[in-house]
CSV table of C-alpha atoms in Angstrom, one decimal:
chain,number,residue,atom,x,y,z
A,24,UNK,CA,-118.3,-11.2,-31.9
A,25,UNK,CA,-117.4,-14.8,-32.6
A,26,UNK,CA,-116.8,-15.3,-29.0
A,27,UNK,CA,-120.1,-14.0,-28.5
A,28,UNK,CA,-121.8,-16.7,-30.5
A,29,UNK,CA,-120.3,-19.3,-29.7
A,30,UNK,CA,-120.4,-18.8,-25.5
A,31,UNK,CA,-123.9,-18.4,-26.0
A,32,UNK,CA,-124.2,-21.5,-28.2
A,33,UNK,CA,-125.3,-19.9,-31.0
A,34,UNK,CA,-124.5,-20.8,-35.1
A,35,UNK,CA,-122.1,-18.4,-36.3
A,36,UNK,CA,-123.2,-17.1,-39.4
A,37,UNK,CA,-120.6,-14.8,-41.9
A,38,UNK,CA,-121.0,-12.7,-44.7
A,39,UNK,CA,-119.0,-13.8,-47.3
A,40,UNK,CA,-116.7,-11.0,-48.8
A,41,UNK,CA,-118.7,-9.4,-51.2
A,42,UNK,CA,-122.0,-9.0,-48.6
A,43,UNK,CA,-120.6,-6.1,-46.4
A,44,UNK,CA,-123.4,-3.6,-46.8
A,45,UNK,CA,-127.3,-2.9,-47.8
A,46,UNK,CA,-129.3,-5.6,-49.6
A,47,UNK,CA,-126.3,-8.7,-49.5
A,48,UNK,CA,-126.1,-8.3,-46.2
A,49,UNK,CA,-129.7,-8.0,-45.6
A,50,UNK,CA,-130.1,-11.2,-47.1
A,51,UNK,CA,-127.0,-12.8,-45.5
A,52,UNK,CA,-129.3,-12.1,-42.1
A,53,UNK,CA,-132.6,-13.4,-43.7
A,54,UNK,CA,-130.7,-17.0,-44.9
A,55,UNK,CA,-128.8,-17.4,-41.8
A,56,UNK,CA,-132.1,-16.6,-39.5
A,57,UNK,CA,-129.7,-13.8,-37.6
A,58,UNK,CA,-130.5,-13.4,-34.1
A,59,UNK,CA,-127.8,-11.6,-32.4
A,60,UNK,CA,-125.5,-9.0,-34.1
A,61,UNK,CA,-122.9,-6.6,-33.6
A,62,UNK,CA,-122.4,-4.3,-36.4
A,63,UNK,CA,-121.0,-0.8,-37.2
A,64,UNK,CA,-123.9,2.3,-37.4
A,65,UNK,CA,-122.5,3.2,-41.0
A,66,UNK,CA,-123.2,-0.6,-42.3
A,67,UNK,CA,-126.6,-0.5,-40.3
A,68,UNK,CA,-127.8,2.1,-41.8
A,69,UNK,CA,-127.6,0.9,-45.4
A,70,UNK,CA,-129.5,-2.5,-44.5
A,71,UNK,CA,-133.3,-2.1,-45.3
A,72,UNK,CA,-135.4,-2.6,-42.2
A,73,UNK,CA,-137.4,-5.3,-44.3
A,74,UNK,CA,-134.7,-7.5,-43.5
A,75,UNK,CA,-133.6,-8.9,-40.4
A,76,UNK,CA,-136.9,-10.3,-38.8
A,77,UNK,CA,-135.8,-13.0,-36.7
A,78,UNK,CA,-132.8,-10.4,-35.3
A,79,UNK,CA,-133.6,-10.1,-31.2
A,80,UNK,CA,-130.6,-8.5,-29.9
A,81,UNK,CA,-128.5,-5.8,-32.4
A,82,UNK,CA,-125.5,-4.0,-31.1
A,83,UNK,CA,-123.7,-1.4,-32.6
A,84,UNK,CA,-120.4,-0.4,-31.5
A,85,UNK,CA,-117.5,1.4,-33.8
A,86,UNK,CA,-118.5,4.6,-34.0
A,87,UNK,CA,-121.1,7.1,-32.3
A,88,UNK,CA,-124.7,6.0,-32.9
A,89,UNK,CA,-127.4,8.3,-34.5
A,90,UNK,CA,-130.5,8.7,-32.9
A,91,UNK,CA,-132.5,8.1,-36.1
A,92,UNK,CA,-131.0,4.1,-35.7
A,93,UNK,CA,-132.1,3.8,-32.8
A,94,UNK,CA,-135.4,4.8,-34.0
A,95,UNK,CA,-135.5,2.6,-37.1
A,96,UNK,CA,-133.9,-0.9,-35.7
A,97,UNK,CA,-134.8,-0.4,-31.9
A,98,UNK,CA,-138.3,-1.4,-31.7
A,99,UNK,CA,-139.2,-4.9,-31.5
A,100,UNK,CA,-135.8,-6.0,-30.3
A,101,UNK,CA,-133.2,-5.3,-28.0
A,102,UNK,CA,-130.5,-2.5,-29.1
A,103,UNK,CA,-127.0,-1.8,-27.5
A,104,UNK,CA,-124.6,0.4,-27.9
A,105,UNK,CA,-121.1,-0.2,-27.0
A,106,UNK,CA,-118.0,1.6,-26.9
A,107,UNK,CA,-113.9,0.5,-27.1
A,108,UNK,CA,-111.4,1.2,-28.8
A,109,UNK,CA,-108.6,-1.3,-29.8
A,110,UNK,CA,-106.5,-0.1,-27.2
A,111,UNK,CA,-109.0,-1.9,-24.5
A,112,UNK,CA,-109.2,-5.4,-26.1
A,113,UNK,CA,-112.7,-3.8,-28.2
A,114,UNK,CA,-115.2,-3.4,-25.8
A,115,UNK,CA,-115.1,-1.4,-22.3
A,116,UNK,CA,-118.5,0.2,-21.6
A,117,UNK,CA,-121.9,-1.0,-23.0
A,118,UNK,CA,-125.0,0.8,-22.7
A,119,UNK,CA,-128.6,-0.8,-21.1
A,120,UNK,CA,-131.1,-1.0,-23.9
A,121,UNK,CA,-131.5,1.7,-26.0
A,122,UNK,CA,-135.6,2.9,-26.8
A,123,UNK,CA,-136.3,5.3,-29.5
A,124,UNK,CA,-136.4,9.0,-28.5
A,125,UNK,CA,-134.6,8.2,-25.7
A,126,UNK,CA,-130.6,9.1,-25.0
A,127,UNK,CA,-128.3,7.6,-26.5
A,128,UNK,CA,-125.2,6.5,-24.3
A,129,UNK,CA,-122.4,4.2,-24.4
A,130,UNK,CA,-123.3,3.1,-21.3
A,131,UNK,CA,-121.1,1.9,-18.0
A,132,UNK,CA,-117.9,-0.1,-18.0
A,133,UNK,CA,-117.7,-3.9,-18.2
A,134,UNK,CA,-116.7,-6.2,-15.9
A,135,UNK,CA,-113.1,-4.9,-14.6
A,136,UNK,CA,-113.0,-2.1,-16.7
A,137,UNK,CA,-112.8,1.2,-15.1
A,138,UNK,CA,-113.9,4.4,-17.2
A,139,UNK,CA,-113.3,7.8,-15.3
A,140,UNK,CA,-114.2,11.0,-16.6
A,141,UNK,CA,-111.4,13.9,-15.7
A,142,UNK,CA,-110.3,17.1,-16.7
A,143,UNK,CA,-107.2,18.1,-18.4
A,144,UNK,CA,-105.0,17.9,-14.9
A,145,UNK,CA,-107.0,14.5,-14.5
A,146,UNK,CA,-109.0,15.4,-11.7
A,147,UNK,CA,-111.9,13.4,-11.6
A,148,UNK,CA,-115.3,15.6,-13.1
A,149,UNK,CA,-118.7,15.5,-11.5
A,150,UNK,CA,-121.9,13.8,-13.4
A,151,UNK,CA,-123.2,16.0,-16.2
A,152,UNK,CA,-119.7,17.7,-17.0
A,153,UNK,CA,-118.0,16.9,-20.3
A,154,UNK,CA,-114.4,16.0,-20.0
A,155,UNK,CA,-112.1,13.3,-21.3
A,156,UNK,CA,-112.6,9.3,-21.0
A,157,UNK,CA,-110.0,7.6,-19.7
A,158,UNK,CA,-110.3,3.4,-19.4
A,159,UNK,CA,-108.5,1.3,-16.9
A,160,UNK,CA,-108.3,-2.8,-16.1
A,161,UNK,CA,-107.2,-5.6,-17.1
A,162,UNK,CA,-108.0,-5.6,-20.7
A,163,UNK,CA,-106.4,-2.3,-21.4
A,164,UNK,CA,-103.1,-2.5,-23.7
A,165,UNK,CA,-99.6,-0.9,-21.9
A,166,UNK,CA,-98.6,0.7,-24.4
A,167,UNK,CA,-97.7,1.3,-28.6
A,168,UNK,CA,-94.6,-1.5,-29.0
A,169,UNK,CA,-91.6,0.5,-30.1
A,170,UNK,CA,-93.4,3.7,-30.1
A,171,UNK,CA,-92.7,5.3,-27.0
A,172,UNK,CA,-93.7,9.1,-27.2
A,173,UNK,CA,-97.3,8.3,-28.7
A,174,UNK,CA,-97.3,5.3,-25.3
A,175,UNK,CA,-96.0,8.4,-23.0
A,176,UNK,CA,-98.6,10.5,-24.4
A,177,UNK,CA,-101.4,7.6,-24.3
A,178,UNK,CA,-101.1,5.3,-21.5
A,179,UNK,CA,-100.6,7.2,-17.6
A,180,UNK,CA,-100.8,6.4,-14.4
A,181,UNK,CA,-104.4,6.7,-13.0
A,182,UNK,CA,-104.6,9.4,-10.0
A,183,UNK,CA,-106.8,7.2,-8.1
A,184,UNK,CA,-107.0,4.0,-6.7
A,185,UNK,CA,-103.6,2.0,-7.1
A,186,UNK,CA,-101.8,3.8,-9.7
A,187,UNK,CA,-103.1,1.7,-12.7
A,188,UNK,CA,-102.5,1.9,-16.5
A,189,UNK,CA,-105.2,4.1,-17.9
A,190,UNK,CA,-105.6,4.8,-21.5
A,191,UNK,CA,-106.5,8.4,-22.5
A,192,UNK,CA,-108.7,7.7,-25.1
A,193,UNK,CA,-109.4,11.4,-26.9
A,194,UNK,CA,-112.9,11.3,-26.5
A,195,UNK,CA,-115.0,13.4,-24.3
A,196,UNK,CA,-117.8,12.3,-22.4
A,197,UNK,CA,-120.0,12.8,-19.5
A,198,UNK,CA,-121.6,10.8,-17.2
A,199,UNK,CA,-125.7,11.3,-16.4
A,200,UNK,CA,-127.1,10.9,-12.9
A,201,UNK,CA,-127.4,7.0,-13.5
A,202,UNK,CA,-124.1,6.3,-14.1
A,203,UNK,CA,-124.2,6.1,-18.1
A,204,UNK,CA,-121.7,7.4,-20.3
A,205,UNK,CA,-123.1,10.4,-22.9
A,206,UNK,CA,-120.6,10.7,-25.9
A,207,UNK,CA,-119.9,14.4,-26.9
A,208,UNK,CA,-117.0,13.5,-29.4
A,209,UNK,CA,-113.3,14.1,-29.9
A,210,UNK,CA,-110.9,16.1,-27.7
């Protein structure tokens, strides 16, 4: 998120400790004239929609997004969702922008990152079947340092292309007819 900021050539504005949630940080976004943010659902959800007027783009990422988010922060503003865990240096796929009542995805892969869908003998699936998400490129981890059962059980060999890392992540998606990532949960 700093990086964010600051490529873009923006003021980087933090909460101090004690405004994590609800009305601090609400007012943390009102005295810093917030623009851009990146937050989790959980600590959206307790900020009062009365705050945050001068926000124009609001990503969540973390954990799955609720519809009823989308709903309450994604009018009047731009709303991504984005998906990674820390296993792919944070984020790997990030979602177009989100409209209330419409689907909520995690979208497609960033630059370089590779997210295939596949089964549990890691054949790729086709659109619109769940299976599990596995992430490839350059921003992908090898592996657990000094933990090499959970990096076995983790990190394999992709069964396409050149034989890259991929990172099994747990989580099972499926992809829609545009490409876009649906999250169904955990494996």
């Amino acid at each position: 998120e700093m990086l964010w900021a600051v490529a873009w050539g923006h003021t980087l504005v933090i909460a101090p400790a004690d405004s994590y949630a609800g009305e601090s940080l609400g007012r943390v976004l009102d005295e810093g004239a917030v623009t851009d943010m990146v937050i989790t659902p959980t600590v959206l959800a307790t900020v009062d929609l009365g705050f945050g007027a001068s926000l124009r783009t609001l990503a969540t990422a973390g954990e799955a997004c609720p519809p009823e988010l989308v709903a309450r922060w994604g009018t009047g503003r731009r709303y991504i969702n984005s998906y990674g865990p820390t296993e792919t240096t944070i984020v790997a796929t990030m979602s177009a922008p989100l409209h209330p009542g419409e689907p909520i995805t995690i979208g497609t892969p960033v630059h370089e990152c590779t997210a295939l869908v596949l089964d549990h003998r890691l054949r790729p699936l086709p659109d619109h079947v769940p299976g599990e998400l596995y992430l490839s490129g350059p921003g992908v981890a090898r592996g657990y340092l000094g933990r090499r059962s959970l990096t076995a059980g983790r990190f394999v060999a992709s069964p396409v292309g050149s034989g890259a890392v991929m990172y099994r992540t747990g989580d099972i998606v499926r992809r829609d007819a545009d490409g876009s990532l649906i999250y169904h949960g955990r494996s």
